[in-house]
Amino acid sequence: MSVSHITCFLFLFLHLSPLTGQGAGAQSIFTIDSVTLKLDPRGEVDSGTFMDLNCEVSVSHDQSHPLTHSFNFLRDDVLVYSKNTTDPAVLHQLTPARAANSGTYKCQVIVQDKSKSSNTQRLTVTGLQTPVLQVTSQILFEGDEVAANCSAPDEYGSLLFHFYQDQEKIKQVRATGNSVETRLELKHAGDKHLRCYFEITMVPDAGSGVEFWVKYLSHSLSVLEEHSGEYVCKANRGNVQKEAYESIKVKELFSKPVLVMKPREVFERENFTLNCDTDRYSLERINIGDVKYSLCRNQVLLASGGNYSATAHPSLNGNYSCQAQAQGRGLKIFKNSTQIVFKAKVPVSIPLLSVVGGRLILGKPFQLQCQSDNGSLPITYTLLGPHRQAKLRVVRNPWDLALFNITSIHRSTDIHNFSCKANNNPRQAHMESSGEHLRRTATIIEPVSRPVLTVIPNMGDVAEGEDLTLTCTVQRGTPPITYTWYHTKSALPLLSKTSNDMRLSLSVQGVSREHGGGYFCVTNNPSNDSQKSAMVTVGVKLAGWKKGLIAAFCILLTVSLIIIIIVKKGLLPFRRERTVELSVKPASTKTDETLRLTHGEVSEAANVTPGVMGRSIWSDHVSGSESDDQTSEETTEVAEPQYTEVHPQEVDHTRAPVKKGTDTVYSEVRNSNQGNILFNVH
């Protein structure tokens, strides 16, 4: 086989110009650069070793998406494994490797109608598995046949089994798998030893030849300075590939034009200029005046020449570029500048200041947001608060917000002290909010003040059956306000009601003793700041009719007692008309001495209990031996008394004598049917 010399000028995979591009329906250009097969471990390995066979391919192509590769693993030119994938490498494993895996391996990769194979790798697996021999019976007669099975379960390939009786080979069988079953005839009597072994027949190496024809390729183009670099030419014929490399340096006729815009950032209604120029020339080939410029917007001619001025407006937004052209050796050379994406920035509009969430609560922290509806980013927002203290926020992304944290305000009018400024152009003045939007849109909630609970009746005392009114009043707070009344005898509220009024009353009709005790009220509004009043104690008095009943009962009781006393006292005049005469006959011989008592003294004695009768009356009139004298003296002190004679009785000698001085006196008191009272005098 002979290979002719290949002359190759250029083989380009780049779209250098519209003339060298391919249509959408053209076939892709590619070449298989190399295919590599690696064995791990490599060379000679023991039977049972785990092996990795890795095949890698390198393909050059002009497509953005990967090509499909067909990987084929061959042992002694016999396919043992294949896989289709877009990946540049495929792994084939032998788990584990056996003697039948020994051979010469290579990897073949097929891409569309082209293929390429790797270099061959030799793998030798040493060692075989010990075969297993089984027979149906171990006691036979001469001339009988025995069924024998010889197997090597872990081996595979073309296995040839040999059977021996003692040292004599009696049969040979080639198996289609890794075991064989056959019948053996035993020719001689006696103890015999049967054994088997196997061998694997390896496939011999195979070869192939390749023949190909060579054809020539040439390519020419008008080059520019940016085409300088190394070029490669590749020729394929079947699985044979040849490559040639060449470096090309293109000398520049004039440099690529540069388009400059001033100022770089332009706001609407501001002036801007565009300038196009080149900074290097090949003076031996062209003159500076030979280079002509033109300006384009969105690839449409805008102006001839290298300069352009205008006032920024949205209608002028677009992609600007300039083109320089010159004549060189009969050829026109065109070079385009890098495009400038021009978009006039939008001036910031008057910002609006608002409360985040739409409402704020006096005395609590809140957030203010400053935002302009129009304006190119970045925008710098400045919040001016009380005492003109400034806070800055810079918004650089569309999803960012200019939020300002405010500690608190305590009066609704304090909201008027906030304003906001916005600016995105250092050449223009700030745009400032008036604060009107904030005052119009902000909902300011004033927390409720501590409520005051009042009771009607004012003294807090109410009679049973009467009505009780509990009025809860707040001095300030943004409605609606929720009023809740509580009684200390229950954890549950008596009533909860929402109203726009600054006071609300709870009426309890027909109070009873159970309604007595402490009362308080709790107020709340959208600020969620509850306030509790002081506790008011209510006393419940008896009803009027109960008081009248008790008074009537007391009067009746009093009258009853008076009547009883009057009735009892009514006997006194009758008793005063009666007189009592008491005669005491002393034990002495003086028989003419007589003791006289007034009727009042007798009556007083009659009302004394018998146990103390002697002391109550006689102790004032009789005292030992002086009783006669004292009686006589007291008798003379009473004016004209009436007397009742008391006849003396005979001395009862059965009674114990009472001594008076040295004398013994016997006395006896008796009650007569006529009301006479007799006293025992000791």
XYZ file of C-alpha atoms in Angstrom, residues 143-656:
514
model
C -19.268 -53.214 31.731
C -21.785 -50.849 33.366
C -22.022 -47.198 32.401
C -22.006 -44.380 34.905
C -23.403 -40.838 34.354
C -20.647 -38.272 35.045
C -20.880 -34.443 35.185
C -17.782 -32.226 34.989
C -18.243 -28.456 35.479
C -16.261 -25.221 35.897
C -18.978 -22.757 37.032
C -16.823 -19.598 36.935
C -15.252 -20.241 33.557
C -16.702 -19.525 30.147
C -15.613 -19.743 26.530
C -14.928 -22.773 24.390
C -14.308 -25.492 27.020
C -12.981 -28.971 26.140
C -13.464 -31.589 28.911
C -11.280 -34.734 29.278
C -12.281 -37.809 31.372
C -9.738 -40.308 32.724
C -10.016 -43.729 34.419
C -6.876 -44.019 36.441
C -4.232 -42.942 33.895
C -6.261 -43.896 30.856
C -8.178 -41.272 28.904
C -11.570 -42.719 28.214
C -13.530 -39.757 26.730
C -13.268 -36.154 25.437
C -16.272 -33.815 25.132
C -16.483 -30.194 23.903
C -19.086 -28.239 25.816
C -21.229 -25.311 24.728
C -21.208 -23.923 28.263
C -19.077 -24.302 31.380
C -20.198 -27.892 32.171
C -20.742 -31.207 30.389
C -22.660 -34.386 31.293
C -21.796 -37.730 29.643
C -21.891 -41.468 30.275
C -18.686 -43.411 30.905
C -18.202 -47.182 30.462
C -16.024 -48.945 33.065
C -14.197 -51.822 31.335
C -12.251 -53.495 34.119
C -13.310 -54.673 37.562
C -11.762 -53.321 40.723
C -11.422 -49.933 42.386
C -11.152 -47.221 39.780
C -10.238 -43.562 40.027
C -12.207 -41.213 37.747
C -11.040 -37.675 37.100
C -11.689 -34.863 34.663
C -9.982 -31.720 33.555
C -10.751 -29.051 30.983
C -8.994 -26.648 28.644
C -10.089 -23.460 26.951
C -9.568 -23.048 23.244
C -8.438 -19.465 22.578
C -9.372 -17.636 19.343
C -6.246 -16.912 17.261
C -5.312 -13.317 16.358
C -6.886 -11.883 13.294
C -5.742 -8.994 11.118
C -7.125 -6.638 8.550
C -5.823 -4.277 5.916
C -6.808 -0.776 4.894
C -6.530 0.914 1.546
C -7.499 4.482 0.772
C -7.256 7.134 -1.929
C -6.005 10.676 -1.419
C -7.542 13.798 -2.908
C -6.358 17.389 -2.692
C -8.024 20.360 -0.912
C -7.339 24.047 -1.275
C -8.959 27.150 0.214
C -8.345 30.839 -0.301
C -9.761 33.980 1.325
C -9.140 37.666 1.768
C -7.538 37.897 5.188
C -7.565 40.602 7.822
C -5.260 41.194 10.718
C -7.496 39.241 13.083
C -7.117 36.178 10.872
C -3.561 35.713 12.069
C -2.978 32.406 13.844
C -2.286 28.684 13.334
C -4.287 26.723 10.795
C -4.656 22.941 10.546
C -5.516 20.789 7.579
C -6.835 17.246 8.177
C -7.346 14.554 5.577
C -9.281 11.329 6.220
C -9.656 8.128 4.243
C -11.497 5.449 6.082
C -9.712 5.036 9.415
C -6.535 6.780 8.239
C -6.067 10.445 9.126
C -3.287 12.885 8.289
C -2.788 16.404 9.658
C -0.718 19.453 8.662
C -0.255 22.747 10.593
C 0.709 26.224 9.376
C 1.024 29.600 11.168
C -0.048 32.741 9.315
C 0.748 36.344 10.287
C -1.367 39.003 8.539
C 0.148 42.472 8.518
C -2.294 45.238 9.391
C -3.137 47.840 6.707
C -4.920 50.097 9.236
C -6.165 49.427 12.724
C -9.700 48.580 13.681
C -11.702 51.800 14.129
C -12.701 52.855 17.615
C -16.068 54.479 18.295
C -16.190 56.830 21.304
C -19.292 58.472 22.792
C -19.115 61.554 25.023
C -20.368 61.703 27.665
C -20.461 57.978 28.272
C -23.723 58.205 30.181
C -26.332 60.485 28.680
C -29.693 61.469 30.072
C -32.667 62.371 27.973
C -32.616 65.968 26.717
C -28.803 66.063 27.067
C -26.412 66.465 24.130
C -23.948 63.749 23.127
C -21.351 63.195 20.394
C -19.981 60.139 18.559
C -16.465 60.025 17.119
C -14.917 57.267 14.959
C -11.169 57.013 14.279
C -8.219 54.635 13.747
C -4.868 55.027 15.456
C -2.533 52.903 13.265
C -1.817 52.980 9.538
C 0.542 51.224 7.159
C 1.956 54.412 5.672
C 3.851 52.538 2.961
C 0.578 51.228 1.624
C -2.058 53.934 2.275
C -2.434 57.580 3.319
C -4.432 58.805 6.280
C -6.926 60.462 3.971
C -7.555 57.196 2.202
C -9.536 55.862 5.162
C -13.215 56.742 5.002
C -15.678 56.471 7.929
C -19.423 56.018 8.247
C -21.657 55.796 11.322
C -24.565 53.382 11.629
C -27.390 52.793 14.092
C -28.854 49.309 14.100
C -26.815 48.600 10.930
C -28.518 51.457 9.107
C -26.405 54.322 7.824
C -26.750 57.253 10.180
C -24.107 59.659 8.898
C -21.073 59.706 6.598
C -17.921 60.727 8.332
C -16.438 60.052 11.699
C -18.437 62.527 13.850
C -22.067 62.778 14.923
C -23.895 65.011 17.472
C -27.481 64.859 18.732
C -29.769 65.418 21.724
C -30.567 62.252 23.594
C -34.079 60.958 23.097
C -35.652 57.487 23.335
C -36.025 57.433 19.559
C -32.239 57.557 19.211
C -31.625 54.512 21.414
C -29.970 51.596 19.645
C -26.688 49.898 18.670
C -24.155 52.335 17.198
C -21.090 51.324 15.192
C -18.714 52.844 12.716
C -17.034 51.389 9.658
C -13.645 52.343 8.180
C -12.725 51.431 4.610
C -9.574 51.878 2.533
C -8.236 50.822 -0.853
C -5.266 48.462 -0.843
C -3.747 46.927 -3.997
C -7.016 47.033 -5.835
C -8.996 45.617 -2.932
C -11.296 47.464 -0.564
C -10.689 46.697 3.076
C -13.581 47.190 5.488
C -13.233 47.180 9.242
C -16.014 47.666 11.777
C -15.730 49.044 15.269
C -17.105 47.463 18.387
C -20.746 48.350 18.850
C -21.902 50.780 21.498
C -25.302 50.082 22.980
C -26.798 53.505 23.492
C -29.772 53.999 25.775
C -30.428 57.456 27.098
C -30.905 57.388 30.835
C -34.221 58.594 32.196
C -34.081 61.495 34.668
C -35.527 60.695 38.054
C -39.069 61.855 38.712
C -40.364 63.524 41.851
C -40.296 60.861 44.546
C -43.283 59.854 46.603
C -42.918 59.289 50.330
C -45.209 56.706 51.909
C -45.564 54.600 55.037
C -44.750 50.942 54.509
C -47.971 49.045 55.061
C -50.038 52.226 54.809
C -50.358 52.909 58.542
C -48.263 53.842 61.539
C -48.897 53.775 65.281
C -47.878 56.717 67.393
C -45.093 55.823 69.784
C -44.012 52.726 67.832
C -41.327 52.179 65.133
C -42.345 52.262 61.471
C -40.791 52.415 57.984
C -40.956 55.051 55.263
C -40.402 54.290 51.599
C -39.168 56.846 49.086
C -39.775 55.899 45.472
C -39.736 57.575 42.079
C -41.935 56.187 39.349
C -39.380 57.003 36.644
C -35.628 57.183 36.589
C -32.648 55.110 35.485
C -30.696 53.311 38.144
C -28.805 53.865 40.336
C -30.914 56.399 42.241
C -29.815 58.014 45.482
C -32.656 58.722 47.905
C -32.296 61.112 50.828
C -34.803 61.192 53.684
C -35.086 64.420 55.643
C -36.693 64.090 59.060
C -37.232 66.339 62.071
C -34.387 68.810 62.550
C -33.494 68.083 58.854
C -31.513 64.973 59.739
C -30.574 63.161 56.514
C -30.500 59.422 55.762
C -29.240 58.018 52.445
C -30.223 54.920 50.448
C -28.851 53.980 47.014
C -31.082 51.764 44.827
C -28.992 49.880 42.246
C -31.311 47.032 41.242
C -34.951 47.064 40.138
C -35.921 44.829 43.064
C -34.286 47.060 45.685
C -36.338 49.520 47.754
C -35.360 52.712 49.527
C -36.623 51.928 53.020
C -35.940 54.077 56.062
C -36.432 52.909 59.652
C -38.055 55.510 61.902
C -37.939 55.102 65.677
C -41.336 56.681 66.382
C -43.389 59.854 66.393
C -45.704 60.934 69.205
C -48.016 63.411 67.473
C -49.901 63.140 64.230
C -48.508 66.461 63.070
C -44.946 65.105 63.312
C -45.513 63.340 59.990
C -45.335 66.744 58.307
C -41.639 66.974 59.211
C -40.582 64.239 56.756
C -39.631 64.779 53.117
C -37.627 62.874 50.509
C -35.152 63.743 47.749
C -34.097 61.652 44.740
C -31.211 62.055 42.287
C -29.590 59.917 39.590
C -27.708 62.582 37.656
C -24.895 64.522 39.325
C -25.342 67.237 36.703
C -28.922 67.908 37.765
C -30.544 69.087 40.985
C -32.364 66.782 43.369
C -36.064 66.121 42.961
C -37.839 66.580 46.312
C -41.227 65.354 47.483
C -43.664 67.800 49.003
C -44.926 65.404 51.672
C -48.511 65.809 50.498
C -48.691 62.198 49.329
C -47.483 61.001 52.723
C -50.080 63.028 54.609
C -52.844 61.918 52.247
C -52.093 58.209 52.217
C -50.744 57.523 55.706
C -53.155 56.163 58.284
C -52.018 57.335 61.693
C -53.298 55.350 64.645
C -53.165 56.863 68.111
C -53.214 54.270 70.911
C -56.027 54.615 73.405
C -55.356 56.371 76.696
C -55.975 54.679 80.012
C -59.735 54.413 80.453
C -61.703 55.744 83.409
C -64.579 53.662 84.756
C -67.434 55.553 86.423
C -70.479 54.129 88.177
C -74.024 55.393 88.391
C -75.151 55.777 91.201
C -72.113 57.924 91.877
C -71.417 56.614 95.382
C -71.014 53.100 94.034
C -73.773 51.790 96.316
C -76.939 50.511 94.760
C -79.967 48.864 96.252
C -81.123 45.449 95.205
C -83.413 45.555 92.209
C -82.101 48.903 90.987
C -80.111 49.442 87.744
C -76.326 49.838 87.687
C -74.528 51.742 84.886
C -70.783 51.276 84.239
C -69.351 53.917 81.877
C -65.871 53.419 80.360
C -64.297 56.621 79.002
C -61.052 57.335 77.104
C -59.586 60.759 76.449
C -57.838 59.902 73.176
C -57.390 57.075 70.744
C -58.110 56.335 67.091
C -61.477 54.592 66.604
C -62.847 52.029 66.339
C -62.276 51.315 70.030
C -63.123 48.015 71.671
C -64.532 48.280 75.209
C -64.533 45.249 77.490
C -65.995 45.142 81.006
C -64.870 42.684 83.691
C -66.176 41.677 87.132
C -63.554 40.476 89.614
C -65.704 37.486 90.482
C -65.235 36.020 86.959
C -62.317 35.675 84.581
C -64.658 35.971 81.592
C -65.658 39.413 80.341
C -69.125 40.718 81.032
C -69.363 42.342 77.609
C -67.089 43.382 74.742
C -68.216 45.945 72.199
C -66.547 48.021 69.467
C -67.570 51.626 68.897
C -66.348 54.833 67.328
C -67.327 56.771 70.471
C -64.905 57.850 73.165
C -67.142 56.422 75.859
C -69.432 53.470 76.179
C -71.724 52.283 78.979
C -72.762 48.900 80.293
C -76.109 48.726 82.089
C -76.886 46.019 84.621
C -80.613 45.861 85.334
C -82.092 44.566 88.574
C -78.861 44.043 90.502
C -78.657 41.473 93.260
C -76.241 40.735 96.034
C -74.082 38.731 93.538
C -73.412 41.918 91.540
C -71.413 43.443 94.350
C -67.631 43.580 94.081
C -64.938 45.118 91.886
C -65.374 46.214 88.266
C -62.865 47.425 85.651
C -62.781 47.957 81.896
C -60.161 47.358 79.183
C -59.919 49.347 75.944
C -58.133 48.579 72.709
C -57.991 49.857 69.143
C -56.106 48.970 65.910
C -52.825 49.783 67.681
C -53.274 46.517 69.626
C -52.136 48.333 72.768
C -54.637 47.461 75.507
C -55.238 49.763 78.459
C -56.887 48.821 81.774
C -58.840 51.133 84.061
C -58.617 51.317 87.829
C -60.954 49.010 89.702
C -64.223 50.404 91.080
C -65.968 48.665 93.978
C -69.768 48.471 93.915
C -71.775 47.735 97.071
C -75.298 46.326 96.858
C -77.709 47.418 99.664
C -80.964 45.855 100.796
C -84.061 46.712 98.855
C -86.445 49.391 100.289
C -89.261 46.976 100.937
C -86.891 44.730 102.873
C -85.810 47.701 104.979
C -89.498 48.614 105.622
C -90.280 45.059 106.578
C -87.372 44.988 109.024
C -88.389 48.411 110.418
C -91.996 47.274 110.826
C -90.803 44.133 112.537
C -88.620 46.178 114.894
C -91.470 48.581 115.641
C -93.823 45.684 116.241
C -91.313 44.058 118.530
C -90.792 47.316 120.416
C -94.512 47.893 120.790
C -94.913 44.340 122.003
C -92.249 44.837 124.645
C -93.807 48.130 125.730
C -97.210 46.531 126.015
C -95.754 43.722 128.053
C -94.036 46.201 130.332
C -97.176 48.336 130.607
C -99.287 45.325 131.386
C -96.783 44.222 133.952
C -96.474 47.685 135.419
C -100.255 48.066 135.474
C -100.462 45.947 138.677
C -98.440 48.471 140.662
C -101.207 50.956 141.605
C -103.363 48.147 142.982
C -100.555 46.924 145.152
C -99.775 50.378 146.461
C -103.301 50.640 147.908
C -102.609 47.692 150.135
C -100.603 47.867 153.292
C -98.642 45.275 155.063
C -98.200 45.029 158.794
C -95.535 42.768 160.092
C -95.337 41.785 163.769
C -92.327 40.107 165.100
C -92.491 38.614 168.450
C -89.066 38.443 169.855
C -87.987 35.630 172.029
C -87.467 38.016 174.897
C -90.084 38.972 177.405
C -90.780 42.283 175.668
C -94.148 41.499 174.123
C -95.125 45.025 173.275
C -92.441 45.682 170.698
C -93.853 45.696 167.192
C -92.024 46.023 163.765
C -93.973 47.887 161.082
C -93.224 48.081 157.313
C -94.719 50.232 154.624
C -96.650 48.698 151.733
C -93.955 49.734 149.272
C -91.295 47.940 151.175
C -93.435 44.841 151.287
C -94.095 45.065 147.545
C -90.383 45.437 146.870
C -89.772 42.399 148.963
C -92.397 40.494 147.043
C -90.459 41.046 143.750
C -87.233 39.700 145.166
C -86.316 36.150 144.622
C -86.631 33.959 147.639
C -82.934 33.144 147.672
C -81.947 36.762 148.300
C -85.110 37.993 149.932
C -83.665 38.315 153.422
C -80.729 40.382 152.162
C -82.718 42.578 149.891
C -85.109 43.768 152.569
C -83.936 42.926 155.973
C -80.267 43.707 155.467
C -81.243 47.373 155.327
C -83.377 47.186 158.435
C -82.075 44.414 160.670
C -78.469 44.023 161.524
C -77.750 41.926 164.569
C -78.830 43.531 167.839
C -79.566 46.883 166.172
C -82.538 45.629 164.218
C -85.143 46.959 166.588
C -83.707 50.419 166.732
C -83.250 50.703 162.962
C -86.757 49.518 162.337
C -88.193 51.996 164.630
C -86.182 54.779 163.109
C -87.134 53.881 159.559
C -90.738 53.542 160.462
C -90.877 57.029 161.767
C -89.458 58.318 158.442
C -92.478 57.115 156.390
C -95.419 59.599 156.360
C -98.655 58.153 157.533
C -98.160 54.594 156.466
C -100.861 52.019 156.483
C -100.133 48.876 158.366
C -101.323 45.359 158.297
C -101.074 43.463 161.506
C -99.052 40.315 161.453
C -99.970 38.000 164.241
C -97.001 36.384 165.862
C -96.810 32.631 165.743
C -95.694 30.314 168.370
C -92.165 29.318 168.416
C -91.433 26.227 166.390
C -89.033 24.327 168.508
C -88.135 22.040 165.633
C -86.292 24.776 163.769
C -82.762 25.661 164.436
